[in-house]
Amino acid sequence: MQKYRLAIDAIGNDLGYQPLVEALETFKEANPNFIFTIVADVEKIKPLFKNFDNLNFINNPEKATLENVSLRQAQKQSSSMKTAFELLKDKKVDAILSAGDTAILLAHSTFVLERLTGVDRPAFMPVFPTINQGQKFLMLDVGANLEVKPSYIYQWAKLAFIFSKNVLGVKIPRLNILNIGTEDYKGFAWHREASQLIEADKTLAPFYKGFLEPRELMNGVTDIIIADGYAGNMVLKSYEGAVKSFGQLIKREITASFMKKMGALILKGAFKNAKNVLDHRNVGGAYVIGVDGLVVKAHGNSDKTAFLGALGQIKNALEKNIIMQFKNAIRE
Amino acid sequence: MQKYRLAIDAIGNDLGYQPLVEALETFKEANPNFIFTIVADVEKIKPLFKNFDNLNFINNPEKATLENVSLRQAQKQSSSMKTAFELLKDKKVDAILSAGDTAILLAHSTFVLERLTGVDRPAFMPVFPTINQGQKFLMLDVGANLEVKPSYIYQWAKLAFIFSKNVLGVKIPRLNILNIGTEDYKGFAWHREASQLIEADKTLAPFYKGFLEPRELMNGVTDIIIADGYAGNMVLKSYEGAVKSFGQLIKREITASFMKKMGALILKGAFKNAKNVLDHRNVGGAYVIGVDGLVVKAHGNSDKTAFLGALGQIKNALEKNIIMQFKNAIRE
C-alpha cells in the first residue's frame, strides 16, 4: 500500500487543537498508510492524542499572522505554517493541510514552493456548493492573483479540468470563464484572449461553455469557473455575505410573532439544511493548485467534521495522483 | 409650482405598457407639475390612457436591443431609448425613465449626453437594500466603467455623497471603497490612490471609512460604496444570484414533507418579506450619475409598484435639484 506523507499546520484554527486531533484519530484508523508531521506547540498537542501511530511532531508554536506586520514581513517570520511549507518544498511530505491565514498561505505557496513546469502562477481553488445536493463546482482563482494574463486562465482551465474529472469525478465537466456578461464582446481583452486559447486546445474545447455571469453560479450550471483573483474573490465574499445576511433576515422575520415561531420550529431543520448546503465552508477545503505538491486550506473555524472532510479531500487527491496528472497534462 | 419635464422610454419593459400606464395615471394625479413625453408605439399606448393631461407622445416603436448587433451598432440604431436620450441632450426634458437594455442605456449616457464639468465618466448607481428595513445604500459604479482611474472614484464619491445626503436623506453618510480586504495594502494601486484623494478632501474625509469587502454589504455597515464597474457588477450579480438561489433552495427544503409544508404555510409571508427586502429591484431604479440630466433605469420587469417607485425617485431628485447640487459641488 502506498504511503502518503502529510504535514499539518495545527496552529491557526479558531477552535484550537481538539477538533483536528479528533479528526486525525478517526482518519488514522481507516488510513494506516498516512504518515503525519504535525507542526504545533508539541507540549500542548501531544497529550491530546491517544494513539501515536504514524505521528511525527515538529515544535513551532508561532502562528502565521498579519497582526502589526505587512504581508512581506509575515512571510519572513517563523511560523508553524512556514515550517509546513518548508517540508513540502524539501519533498519531505506530499501535502500540507492548514487552517491558518489565507493571505500568508497564498504568499508562501507563491514564494516558497516550486511551480509546476508550464504553470506561471498558483491559483486558489475552493470547491463551491450548488443548490443541487451533492453537486459541486470549482472556482479559481479567488485571490492569489488579482491580475491575470490569458495564459494563466488557460493553464488553470487545464488543471481544474483534470481535477474535476479525476478528483471530483465529474464525467463531462462544463468549463466557463467568469465575466460580467455572456456575450463575446463583454469584459476585458484578456477574457477574449483566454477564450481563444481554450478554444484552440482540442482537449478542452468540447467542454468550454464560454463566459458566465456570477448570477447563476449556485444553480449547478457549471463545473469549473475560471476567474481572475480579483473578481473571484469578490464573488466568493459576496455569496458568503448574501447567504449570511439572508439567513439573519429570515431568522428575524420568523421570530416576529408567536405563530411564526411555531412555523419556524417545524421548519428548523429545513433552514439549517439550506444554510449548510450553501455554506461553502462545509463543502471542504480550498486547494492551491499549480505548485509541486498538494496544499489544502481548511476554514479558520473548522470543526471535526470539516477537518475530516479536508483530510478526505487530500486522500482522494493523493490516491488519484493528481500532481502527476497535472504534470503529464502540462507536458503534453 | 416648478414644472418638471420627463421623457419616458416606454418600450423595453417585459410586462408591456400596462404597468407603466397605470403608474403614470396614479403619479400624475398627485403631481400635476410633471409633464411627460412618452416615446413608444403611439397608436398602441395612447388608447391605454384615460387622462391626457400633461402627456406628449413621440412615435418610435423600435426597441433598443443587442439581438444580432454589437453594442456599437445598437447605439447607432433608431430606438425609443435613443429618442429619449436626444430629448435630454437637447434639454427638452430634465430626466429620462427607461426600463430598456442596461448596456445600451449606459452607452447612450456616455456617448450621447454631456458630462458634468469635472466628471470624467458617468457611473451606474443602483440603490441597494440592507437587512435593516428601510435602510439603503448606494453602490457605484456597477458596470459603466470596467476600468477606473483614482480620479473617477474620487469624483463618484463626491457625487454619491451629495446624493446620499440630499436625495436619500442620510445625515452622516458612511463612505467606503470596495476592495478584497480592509487592510491598507489590499487591492490595486488605484484603490490606494483613490483613498488618498478622498482623504485629502476635507468635505469627504470625515465620512470616509476605508476599504470594505463585499461580505458585510447588506448588513447596513455602509451608505455609499464606490467600486470599479467590473467588481461592482460582479458583486451586484452575485448578490442577486445568491438571494435567488437561497430562495429556491428554501422552497425545495420546506416542501419536502407534510409537516414542513404546514410550517411553510404559516411562514409564507416571512419568506416573501425576506426575499422582497433583499431584492434590489424592489428598492427602486438605478441612477446614471455624472451627466447633465437625470437618467433612471427601472428594472426590465417592473410592475406598477416598481414604476411608481422609480417615478417617486425621479421626483425626489428633481425637487432636491440634484443636478445643480452636483454642479456646485464639483465647481468648489
XYZ file of C-alpha atoms in Angstrom, chain B residues 12-162:
151
model
C -38.462 47.534 -23.330
C -40.432 46.599 -20.231
C -41.006 42.836 -20.214
C -44.576 43.329 -18.977
C -45.608 45.693 -21.747
C -47.205 49.134 -21.489
C -49.919 48.462 -18.920
C -47.907 48.699 -15.657
C -46.269 51.946 -16.791
C -49.582 53.473 -17.887
C -51.195 52.607 -14.547
C -48.241 54.036 -12.630
C -48.354 57.243 -14.665
C -52.099 57.717 -14.162
C -51.620 57.412 -10.407
C -48.498 59.579 -10.316
C -49.952 62.337 -12.486
C -52.918 62.867 -10.198
C -50.681 63.775 -7.281
C -48.080 65.599 -9.383
C -49.732 67.958 -11.862
C -46.476 69.865 -12.301
C -44.878 66.950 -14.182
C -45.019 66.913 -17.978
C -44.315 63.632 -19.704
C -43.058 62.879 -23.172
C -43.758 59.246 -23.873
C -41.716 57.583 -26.586
C -43.494 54.433 -27.736
C -45.726 52.917 -30.362
C -48.194 55.780 -30.007
C -51.113 54.029 -31.666
C -50.869 51.202 -29.144
C -50.086 53.083 -25.948
C -52.463 56.043 -26.396
C -55.703 54.070 -26.025
C -54.482 52.766 -22.653
C -54.580 56.243 -21.098
C -57.815 57.692 -19.697
C -56.409 61.066 -18.796
C -54.232 63.002 -21.221
C -53.243 65.931 -19.000
C -49.546 66.717 -19.284
C -48.885 63.932 -21.739
C -46.989 64.283 -25.001
C -46.280 61.436 -27.347
C -43.445 60.733 -29.764
C -43.809 57.744 -32.000
C -40.826 55.391 -32.001
C -41.802 51.743 -31.566
C -38.260 50.449 -32.088
C -36.759 48.636 -29.116
C -33.128 49.247 -28.187
C -31.696 45.756 -28.499
C -28.431 43.857 -28.736
C -30.022 40.994 -30.638
C -27.818 40.268 -33.649
C -25.897 43.527 -33.334
C -22.853 44.782 -31.487
C -23.143 47.449 -28.814
C -21.642 49.940 -31.243
C -24.279 49.131 -33.868
C -27.053 49.225 -31.284
C -26.058 52.788 -30.354
C -26.457 53.902 -33.941
C -29.842 52.291 -34.498
C -33.030 54.254 -34.038
C -34.867 53.309 -30.835
C -37.327 54.737 -28.343
C -34.453 54.888 -25.891
C -32.245 56.853 -28.248
C -35.083 59.310 -28.895
C -35.441 59.844 -25.144
C -31.694 60.475 -24.792
C -31.813 63.038 -27.593
C -34.584 64.905 -25.774
C -32.386 65.065 -22.676
C -29.314 66.048 -24.678
C -31.276 68.925 -26.259
C -32.547 69.992 -22.790
C -36.128 69.428 -23.884
C -36.597 67.297 -20.759
C -34.983 67.227 -17.314
C -34.930 63.488 -16.834
C -35.307 60.088 -18.522
C -37.001 56.967 -17.228
C -36.336 53.725 -19.112
C -36.762 50.013 -18.453
C -34.748 49.094 -21.530
C -31.400 47.396 -22.080
C -28.813 48.438 -19.478
C -25.750 48.166 -21.719
C -27.265 50.410 -24.400
C -28.534 52.845 -21.765
C -25.016 53.158 -20.355
C -23.525 53.554 -23.824
C -26.003 56.338 -24.678
C -25.320 58.023 -21.338
C -21.606 58.036 -22.125
C -21.737 58.955 -25.789
C -24.943 60.994 -26.271
C -25.180 63.055 -23.091
C -22.894 65.793 -21.926
C -20.850 65.054 -18.857
C -20.919 67.396 -15.892
C -17.840 69.601 -15.925
C -15.221 67.981 -13.706
C -16.644 64.470 -14.025
C -14.660 62.209 -16.338
C -17.162 59.367 -16.662
C -20.789 58.702 -15.810
C -21.397 55.913 -13.304
C -24.286 53.485 -12.917
C -25.594 53.649 -9.369
C -28.309 51.332 -8.035
C -29.811 51.725 -4.610
C -29.272 48.537 -2.587
C -31.351 47.182 0.286
C -29.966 46.091 3.647
C -31.437 43.624 6.129
C -32.485 46.626 8.241
C -35.921 47.619 6.982
C -35.811 50.999 5.277
C -32.016 51.344 5.340
C -30.433 51.529 1.900
C -27.029 52.134 0.433
C -25.646 53.330 -2.887
C -23.186 51.295 -4.923
C -21.364 52.690 -7.919
C -20.095 52.011 -10.495
C -21.723 48.682 -11.295
C -20.864 48.325 -14.949
C -20.474 51.533 -16.927
C -16.690 51.639 -16.467
C -14.881 48.331 -16.100
C -11.584 50.101 -15.584
C -11.221 53.155 -13.404
C -8.730 55.828 -12.544
C -8.335 57.040 -8.943
C -9.901 60.346 -10.043
C -13.106 58.588 -11.159
C -13.513 57.002 -7.743
C -12.953 60.365 -6.079
C -15.416 62.177 -8.359
C -18.073 59.496 -7.861
C -17.536 59.658 -4.093
C -18.322 63.386 -4.232
C -21.485 62.884 -6.294
C -22.741 59.923 -4.279
C -22.124 61.757 -1.021
C -24.353 64.653 -2.138
